[in-house]
PDB file of C-alpha atoms in Angstrom:
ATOM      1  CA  UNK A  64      20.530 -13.208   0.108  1.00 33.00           C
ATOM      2  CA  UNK A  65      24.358 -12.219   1.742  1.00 38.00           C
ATOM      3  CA  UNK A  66      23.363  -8.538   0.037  1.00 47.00           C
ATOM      4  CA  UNK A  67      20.888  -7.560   2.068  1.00 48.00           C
ATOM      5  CA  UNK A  68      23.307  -9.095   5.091  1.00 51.00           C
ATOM      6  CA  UNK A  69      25.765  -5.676   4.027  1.00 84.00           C
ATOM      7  CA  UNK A  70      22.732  -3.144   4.420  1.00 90.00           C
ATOM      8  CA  UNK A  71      22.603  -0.961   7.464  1.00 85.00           C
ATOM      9  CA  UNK A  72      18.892  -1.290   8.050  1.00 89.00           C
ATOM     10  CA  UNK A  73      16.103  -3.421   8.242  1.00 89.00           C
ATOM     11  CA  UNK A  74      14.062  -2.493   4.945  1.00 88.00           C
ATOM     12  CA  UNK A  75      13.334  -5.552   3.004  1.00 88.00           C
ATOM     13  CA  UNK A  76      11.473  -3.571   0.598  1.00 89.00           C
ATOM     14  CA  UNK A  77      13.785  -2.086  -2.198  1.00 92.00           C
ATOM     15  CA  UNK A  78      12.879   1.210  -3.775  1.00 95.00           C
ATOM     16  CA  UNK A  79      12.683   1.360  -7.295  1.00 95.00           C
ATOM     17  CA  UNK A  80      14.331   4.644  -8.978  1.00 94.00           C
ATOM     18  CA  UNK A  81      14.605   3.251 -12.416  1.00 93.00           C
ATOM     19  CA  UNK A  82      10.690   3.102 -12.536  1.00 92.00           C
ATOM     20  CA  UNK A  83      10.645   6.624 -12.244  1.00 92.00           C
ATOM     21  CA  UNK A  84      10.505   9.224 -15.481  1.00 91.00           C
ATOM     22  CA  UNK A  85      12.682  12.388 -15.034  1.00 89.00           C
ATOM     23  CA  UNK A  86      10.181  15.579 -13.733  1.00 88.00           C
ATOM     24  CA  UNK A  87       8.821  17.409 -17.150  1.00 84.00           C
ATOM     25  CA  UNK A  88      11.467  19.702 -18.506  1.00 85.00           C
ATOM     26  CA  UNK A  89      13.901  18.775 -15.638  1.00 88.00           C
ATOM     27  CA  UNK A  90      16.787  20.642 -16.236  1.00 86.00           C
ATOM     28  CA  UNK A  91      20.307  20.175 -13.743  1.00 86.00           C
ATOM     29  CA  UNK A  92      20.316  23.240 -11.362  1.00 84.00           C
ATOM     30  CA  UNK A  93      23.978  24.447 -12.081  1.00 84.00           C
ATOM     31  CA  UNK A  94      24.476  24.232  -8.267  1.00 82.00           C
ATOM     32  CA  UNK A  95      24.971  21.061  -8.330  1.00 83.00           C
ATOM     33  CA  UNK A  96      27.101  20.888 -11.139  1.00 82.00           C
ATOM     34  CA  UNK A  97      29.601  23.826  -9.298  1.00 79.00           C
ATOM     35  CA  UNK A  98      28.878  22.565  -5.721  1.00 73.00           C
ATOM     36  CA  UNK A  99      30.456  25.620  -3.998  1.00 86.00           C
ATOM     37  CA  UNK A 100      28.646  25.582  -0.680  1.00 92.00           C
ATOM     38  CA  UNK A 101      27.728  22.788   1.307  1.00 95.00           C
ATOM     39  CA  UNK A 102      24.187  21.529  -0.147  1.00 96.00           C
ATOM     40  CA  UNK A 103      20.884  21.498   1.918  1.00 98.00           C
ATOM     41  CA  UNK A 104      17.726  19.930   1.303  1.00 98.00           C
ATOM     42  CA  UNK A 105      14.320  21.203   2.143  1.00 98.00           C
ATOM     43  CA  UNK A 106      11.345  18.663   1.050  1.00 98.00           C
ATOM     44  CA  UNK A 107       7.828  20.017   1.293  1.00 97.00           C
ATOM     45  CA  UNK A 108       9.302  23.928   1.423  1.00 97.00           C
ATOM     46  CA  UNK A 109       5.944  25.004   1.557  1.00 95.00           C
ATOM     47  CA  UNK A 110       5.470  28.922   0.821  1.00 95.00           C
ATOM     48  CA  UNK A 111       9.093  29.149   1.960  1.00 96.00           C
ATOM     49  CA  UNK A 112       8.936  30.742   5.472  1.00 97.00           C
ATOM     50  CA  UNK A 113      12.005  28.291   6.516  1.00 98.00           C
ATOM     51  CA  UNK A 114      13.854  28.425   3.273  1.00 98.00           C
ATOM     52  CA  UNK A 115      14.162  32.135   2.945  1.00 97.00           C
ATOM     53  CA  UNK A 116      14.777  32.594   6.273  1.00 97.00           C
ATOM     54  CA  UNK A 117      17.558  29.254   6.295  1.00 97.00           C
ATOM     55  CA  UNK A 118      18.970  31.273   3.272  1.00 96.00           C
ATOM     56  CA  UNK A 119      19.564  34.721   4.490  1.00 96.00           C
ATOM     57  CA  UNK A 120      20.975  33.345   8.605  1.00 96.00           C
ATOM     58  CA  UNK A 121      23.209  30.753   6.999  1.00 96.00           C
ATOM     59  CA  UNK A 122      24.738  32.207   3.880  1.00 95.00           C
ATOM     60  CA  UNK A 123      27.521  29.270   4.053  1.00 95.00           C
ATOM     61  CA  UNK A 124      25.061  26.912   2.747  1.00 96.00           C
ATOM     62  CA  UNK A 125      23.860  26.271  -0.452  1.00 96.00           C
ATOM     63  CA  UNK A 126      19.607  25.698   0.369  1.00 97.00           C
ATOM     64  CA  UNK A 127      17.569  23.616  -2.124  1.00 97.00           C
ATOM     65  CA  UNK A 128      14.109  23.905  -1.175  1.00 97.00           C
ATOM     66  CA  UNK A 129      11.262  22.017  -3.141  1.00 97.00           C
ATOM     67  CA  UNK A 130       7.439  22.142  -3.622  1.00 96.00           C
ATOM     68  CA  UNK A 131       4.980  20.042  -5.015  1.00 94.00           C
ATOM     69  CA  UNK A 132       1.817  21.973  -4.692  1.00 95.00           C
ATOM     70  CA  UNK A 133       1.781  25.302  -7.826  1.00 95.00           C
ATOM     71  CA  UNK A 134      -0.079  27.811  -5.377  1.00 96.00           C
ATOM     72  CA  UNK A 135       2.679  27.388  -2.463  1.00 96.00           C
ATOM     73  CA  UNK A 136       5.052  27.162  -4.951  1.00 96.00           C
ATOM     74  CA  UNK A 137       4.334  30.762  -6.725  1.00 96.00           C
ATOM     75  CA  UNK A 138       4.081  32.314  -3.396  1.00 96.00           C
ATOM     76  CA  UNK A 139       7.459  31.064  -2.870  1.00 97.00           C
ATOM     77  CA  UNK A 140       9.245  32.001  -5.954  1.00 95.00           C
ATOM     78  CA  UNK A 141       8.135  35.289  -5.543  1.00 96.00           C
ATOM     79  CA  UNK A 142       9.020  35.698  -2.259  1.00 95.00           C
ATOM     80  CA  UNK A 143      12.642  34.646  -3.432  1.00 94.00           C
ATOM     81  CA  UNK A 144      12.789  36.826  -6.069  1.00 93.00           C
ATOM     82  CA  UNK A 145      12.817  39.656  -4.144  1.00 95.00           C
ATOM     83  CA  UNK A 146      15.070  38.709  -1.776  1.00 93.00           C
ATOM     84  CA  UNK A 147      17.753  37.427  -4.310  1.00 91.00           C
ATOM     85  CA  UNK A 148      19.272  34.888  -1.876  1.00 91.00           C
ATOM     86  CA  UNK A 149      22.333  33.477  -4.053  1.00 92.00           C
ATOM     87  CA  UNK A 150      22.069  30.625  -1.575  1.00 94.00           C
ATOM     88  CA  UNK A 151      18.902  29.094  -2.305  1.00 96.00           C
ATOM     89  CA  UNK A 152      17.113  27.351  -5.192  1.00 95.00           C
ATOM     90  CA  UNK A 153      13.499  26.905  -5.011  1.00 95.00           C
ATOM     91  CA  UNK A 154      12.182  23.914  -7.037  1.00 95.00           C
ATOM     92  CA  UNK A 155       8.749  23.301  -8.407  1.00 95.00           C
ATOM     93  CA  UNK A 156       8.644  19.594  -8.930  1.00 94.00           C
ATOM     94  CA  UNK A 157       7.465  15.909  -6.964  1.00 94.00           C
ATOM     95  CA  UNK A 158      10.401  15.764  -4.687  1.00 95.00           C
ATOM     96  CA  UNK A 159      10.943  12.000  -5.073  1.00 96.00           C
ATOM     97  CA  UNK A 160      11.207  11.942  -8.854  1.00 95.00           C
ATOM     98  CA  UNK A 161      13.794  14.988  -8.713  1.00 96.00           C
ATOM     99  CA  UNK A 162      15.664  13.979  -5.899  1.00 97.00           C
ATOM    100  CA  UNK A 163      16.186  10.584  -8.113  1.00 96.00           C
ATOM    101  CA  UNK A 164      17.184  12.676 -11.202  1.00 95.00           C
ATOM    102  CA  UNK A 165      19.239  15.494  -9.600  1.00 95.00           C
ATOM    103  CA  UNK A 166      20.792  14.088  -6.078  1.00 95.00           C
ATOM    104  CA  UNK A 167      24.077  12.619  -6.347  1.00 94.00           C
ATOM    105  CA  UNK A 168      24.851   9.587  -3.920  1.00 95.00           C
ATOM    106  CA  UNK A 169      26.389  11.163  -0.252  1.00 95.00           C
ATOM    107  CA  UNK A 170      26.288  15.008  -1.399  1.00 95.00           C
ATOM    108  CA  UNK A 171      23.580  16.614   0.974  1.00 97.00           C
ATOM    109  CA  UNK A 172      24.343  17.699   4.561  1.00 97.00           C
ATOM    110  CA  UNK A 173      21.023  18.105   6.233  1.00 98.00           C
ATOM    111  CA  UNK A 174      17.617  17.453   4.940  1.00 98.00           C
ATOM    112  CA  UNK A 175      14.844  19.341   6.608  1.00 98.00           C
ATOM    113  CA  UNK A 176      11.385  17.369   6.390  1.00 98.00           C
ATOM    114  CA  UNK A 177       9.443  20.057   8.024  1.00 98.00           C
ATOM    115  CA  UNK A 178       5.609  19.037   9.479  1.00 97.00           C
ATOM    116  CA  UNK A 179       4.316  17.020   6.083  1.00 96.00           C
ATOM    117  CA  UNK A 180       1.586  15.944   5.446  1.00 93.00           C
ATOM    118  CA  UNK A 181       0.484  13.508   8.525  1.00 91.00           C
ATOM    119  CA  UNK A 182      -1.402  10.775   6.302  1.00 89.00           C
ATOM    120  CA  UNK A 183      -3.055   9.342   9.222  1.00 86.00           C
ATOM    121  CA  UNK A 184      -5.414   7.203   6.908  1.00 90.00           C
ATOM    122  CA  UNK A 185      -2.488   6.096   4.369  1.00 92.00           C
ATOM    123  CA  UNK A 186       0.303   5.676   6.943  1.00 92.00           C
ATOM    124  CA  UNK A 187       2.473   3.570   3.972  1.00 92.00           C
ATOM    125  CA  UNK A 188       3.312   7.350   2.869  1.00 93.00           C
ATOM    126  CA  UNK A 189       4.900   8.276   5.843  1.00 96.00           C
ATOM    127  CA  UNK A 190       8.511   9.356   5.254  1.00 97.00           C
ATOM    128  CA  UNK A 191       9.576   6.969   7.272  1.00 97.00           C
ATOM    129  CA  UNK A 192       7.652   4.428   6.061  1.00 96.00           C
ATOM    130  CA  UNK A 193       8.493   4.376   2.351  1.00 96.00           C
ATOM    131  CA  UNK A 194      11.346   2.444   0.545  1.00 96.00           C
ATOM    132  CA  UNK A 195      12.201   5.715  -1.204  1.00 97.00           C
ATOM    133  CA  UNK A 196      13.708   6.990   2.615  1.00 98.00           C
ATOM    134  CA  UNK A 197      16.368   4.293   2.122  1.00 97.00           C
ATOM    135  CA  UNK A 198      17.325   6.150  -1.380  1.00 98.00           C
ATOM    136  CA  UNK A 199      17.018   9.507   0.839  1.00 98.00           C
ATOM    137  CA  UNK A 200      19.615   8.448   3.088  1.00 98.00           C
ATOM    138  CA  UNK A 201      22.160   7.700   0.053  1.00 97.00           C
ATOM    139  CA  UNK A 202      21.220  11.284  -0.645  1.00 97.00           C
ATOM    140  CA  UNK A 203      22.941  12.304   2.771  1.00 98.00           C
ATOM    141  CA  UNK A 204      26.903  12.797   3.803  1.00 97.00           C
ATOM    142  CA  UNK A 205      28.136  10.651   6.680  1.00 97.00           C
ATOM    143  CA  UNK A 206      27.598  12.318   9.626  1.00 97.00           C
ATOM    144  CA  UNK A 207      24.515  14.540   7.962  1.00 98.00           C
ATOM    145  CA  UNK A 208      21.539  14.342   9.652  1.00 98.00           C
ATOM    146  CA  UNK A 209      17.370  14.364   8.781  1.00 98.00           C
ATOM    147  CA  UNK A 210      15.271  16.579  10.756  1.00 98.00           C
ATOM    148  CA  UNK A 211      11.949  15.812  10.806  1.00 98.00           C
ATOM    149  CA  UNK A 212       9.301  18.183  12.557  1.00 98.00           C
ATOM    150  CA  UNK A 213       5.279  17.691  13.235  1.00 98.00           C
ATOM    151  CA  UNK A 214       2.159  18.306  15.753  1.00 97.00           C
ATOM    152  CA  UNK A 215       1.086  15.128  15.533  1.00 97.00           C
ATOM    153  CA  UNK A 216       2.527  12.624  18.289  1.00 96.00           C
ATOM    154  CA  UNK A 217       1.490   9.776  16.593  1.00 95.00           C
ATOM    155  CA  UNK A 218       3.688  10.486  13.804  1.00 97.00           C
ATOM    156  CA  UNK A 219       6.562  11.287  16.019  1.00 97.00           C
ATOM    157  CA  UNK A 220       6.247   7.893  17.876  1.00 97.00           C
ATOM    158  CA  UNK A 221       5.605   5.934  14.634  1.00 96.00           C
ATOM    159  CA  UNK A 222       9.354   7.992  12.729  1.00 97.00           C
ATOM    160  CA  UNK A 223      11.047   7.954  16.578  1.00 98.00           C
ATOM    161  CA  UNK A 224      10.510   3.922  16.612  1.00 97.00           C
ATOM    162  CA  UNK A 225      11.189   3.392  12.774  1.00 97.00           C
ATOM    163  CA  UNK A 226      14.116   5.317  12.841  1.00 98.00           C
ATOM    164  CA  UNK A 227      15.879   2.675  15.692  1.00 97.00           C
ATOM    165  CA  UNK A 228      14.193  -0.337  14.833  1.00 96.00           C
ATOM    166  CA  UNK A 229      13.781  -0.263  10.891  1.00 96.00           C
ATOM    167  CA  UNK A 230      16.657   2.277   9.864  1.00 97.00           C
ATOM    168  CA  UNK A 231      19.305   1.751  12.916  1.00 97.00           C
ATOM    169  CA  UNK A 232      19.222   5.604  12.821  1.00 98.00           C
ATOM    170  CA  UNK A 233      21.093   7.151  16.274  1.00 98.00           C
ATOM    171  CA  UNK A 234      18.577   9.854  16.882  1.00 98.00           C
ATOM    172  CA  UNK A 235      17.380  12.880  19.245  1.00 98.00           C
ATOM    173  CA  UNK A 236      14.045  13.438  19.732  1.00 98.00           C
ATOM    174  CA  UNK A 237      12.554  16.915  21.447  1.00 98.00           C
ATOM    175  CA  UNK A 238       9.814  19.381  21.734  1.00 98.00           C
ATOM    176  CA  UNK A 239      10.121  22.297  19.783  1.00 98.00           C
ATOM    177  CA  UNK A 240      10.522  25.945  21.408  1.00 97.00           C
ATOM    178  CA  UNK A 241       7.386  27.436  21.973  1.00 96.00           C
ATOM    179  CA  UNK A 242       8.669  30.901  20.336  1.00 96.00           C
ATOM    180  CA  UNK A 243       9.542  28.915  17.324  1.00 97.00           C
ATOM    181  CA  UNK A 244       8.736  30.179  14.011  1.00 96.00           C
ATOM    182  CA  UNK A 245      10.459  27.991  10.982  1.00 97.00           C
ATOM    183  CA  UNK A 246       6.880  27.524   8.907  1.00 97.00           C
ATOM    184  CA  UNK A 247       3.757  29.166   8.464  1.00 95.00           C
ATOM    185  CA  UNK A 248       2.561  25.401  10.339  1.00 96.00           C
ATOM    186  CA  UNK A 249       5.115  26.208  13.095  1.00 97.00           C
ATOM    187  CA  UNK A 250       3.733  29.134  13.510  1.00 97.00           C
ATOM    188  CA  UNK A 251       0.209  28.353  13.864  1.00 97.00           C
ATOM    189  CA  UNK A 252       0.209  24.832  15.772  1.00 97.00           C
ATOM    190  CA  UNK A 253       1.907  26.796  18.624  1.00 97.00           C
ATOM    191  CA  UNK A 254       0.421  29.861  19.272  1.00 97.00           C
ATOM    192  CA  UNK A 255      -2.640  27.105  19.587  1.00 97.00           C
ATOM    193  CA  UNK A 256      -0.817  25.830  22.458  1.00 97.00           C
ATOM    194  CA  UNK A 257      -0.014  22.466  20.899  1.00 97.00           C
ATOM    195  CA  UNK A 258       3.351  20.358  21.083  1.00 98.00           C
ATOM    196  CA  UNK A 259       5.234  20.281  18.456  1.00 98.00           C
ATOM    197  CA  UNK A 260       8.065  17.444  18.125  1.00 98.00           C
ATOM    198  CA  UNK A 261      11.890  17.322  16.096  1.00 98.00           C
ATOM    199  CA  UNK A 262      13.513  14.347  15.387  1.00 98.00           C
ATOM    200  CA  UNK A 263      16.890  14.648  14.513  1.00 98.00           C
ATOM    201  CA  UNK A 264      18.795  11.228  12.588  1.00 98.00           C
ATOM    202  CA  UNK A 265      22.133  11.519  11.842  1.00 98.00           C
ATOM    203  CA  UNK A 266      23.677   9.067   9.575  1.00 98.00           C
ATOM    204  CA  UNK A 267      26.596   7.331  11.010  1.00 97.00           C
ATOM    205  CA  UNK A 268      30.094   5.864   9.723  1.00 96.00           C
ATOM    206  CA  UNK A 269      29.854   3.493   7.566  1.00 95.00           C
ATOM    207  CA  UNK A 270      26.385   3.168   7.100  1.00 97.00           C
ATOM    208  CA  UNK A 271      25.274   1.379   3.663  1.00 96.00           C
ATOM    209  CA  UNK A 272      21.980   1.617   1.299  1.00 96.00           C
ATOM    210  CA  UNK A 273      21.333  -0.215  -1.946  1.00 95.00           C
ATOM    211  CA  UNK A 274      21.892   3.224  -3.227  1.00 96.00           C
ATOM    212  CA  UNK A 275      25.460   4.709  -2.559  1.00 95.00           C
ATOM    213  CA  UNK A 276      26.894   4.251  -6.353  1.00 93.00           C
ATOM    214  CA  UNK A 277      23.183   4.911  -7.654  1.00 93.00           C
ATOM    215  CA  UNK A 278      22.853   7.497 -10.182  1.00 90.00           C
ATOM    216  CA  UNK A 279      19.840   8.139 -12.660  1.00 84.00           C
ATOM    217  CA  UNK A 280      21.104   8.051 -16.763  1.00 71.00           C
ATOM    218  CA  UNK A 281      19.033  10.759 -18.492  1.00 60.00           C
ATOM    219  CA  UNK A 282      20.842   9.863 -21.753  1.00 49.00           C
ATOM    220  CA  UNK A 283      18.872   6.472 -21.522  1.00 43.00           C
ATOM    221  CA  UNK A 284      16.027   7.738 -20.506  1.00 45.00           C
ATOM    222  CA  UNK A 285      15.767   9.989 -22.977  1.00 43.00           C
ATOM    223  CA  UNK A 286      16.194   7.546 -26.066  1.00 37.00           C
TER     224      UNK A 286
END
């Protein structure tokens, strides 16, 4: 098929956004109606140690953090509450379903992926693994990049080589600073003494997905 000749990657597989049902009472955050600030993406935010802290030290950006799991999440709303960051929106929802329903194509500068869940014994859910990173990287601007952080090496090797081989991703990979302190995970894994690895993918000119003019139709949906 000459279509798949036009992609810039090597995924065969094809995510499949239409599939997906819009997150219960989804509602458009008005940020990205307005759009003031350059837009940042946080997925797996955790109880927000990097998002408040991303809020408050770079008040040029416009932070959307989001979390799955309703403990973390709580802690995390409250936590923004009182600090009243103008600059950051914390989401409770599946990040794949919302991203579908509230990302427009090439809007989102940097997307922080910040030590996730490993899934050493279902490796097929891997970021880097899935067909729903291809519809992540329609997500991202030209030139914005994906920073992906973790303990485990095996996960680093496994992103490092899919990101050349399988997303033709130019990339930087490096240990993280041992006085680093971006999540409560961060935080921990070092002062054990373990390595912790960044890999930094930055999407180049030109670069095309299955999923640039892609936008989810609530209207439809909705009928």
């Amino acid at each position: 098929m000459t279509h798949h000749l036009e992609l810039s990657h090597q995924q065969q597989r094809a995510f499949q956004p239409q599939k997906l049902s819009a997150p219960r009472d989804f509602i458009m955050p008005q940020v990205l109606v307005d759009a003031e600030l350059p837009l940042v993406l946080e997925i797996g935010a955790g109880k927000g140690k990097h998002a408040l802290s991303f809020a408050q030290q770079t008040p040029d950006k416009h932070l959307i953090a989001i979390e799955r799991t309703r403990n973390k999440f709580e802690a995390f709303a409250k936590l923004a509450g009182q600090q009243k960051s103008s600059n950051l929106s914390a989401i409770h929802a599946d990040a794949i379903a919302w991203i579908v329903y509230a990302i427009a194509p090439n809007s989102i500068e940097r997307i922080f992926i910040l030590y996730p869940n490993p899934e050493q014994h279902n490796p097929n859910q891997q970021w880097l693994n899935m067909p729903f990173f291809e519809f992540l990287l329609s997500r991202l601007q030209i030139g914005g990049e994906v920073v992906l952080a973790t303990n485990i090496e095996a996960y680093m090797d496994n992103a490092e080589q899919q990101a050349n081989e399988l997303w033709c991703l130019p990339n930087t990979r490096h240990k993280v600073a041992s006085d680093s302190q971006r999540t409560h995970f961060e935080v921990k894994y070092l002062a054990r003494g373990e390595t912790c690895w960044q890999l930094n993918m930055r999407k180049p000119e030109g670069y095309q997905t299955r999923f640039d003019t892609w936008q989810a139709n609530l209207e439809s949906q909705d009928k």
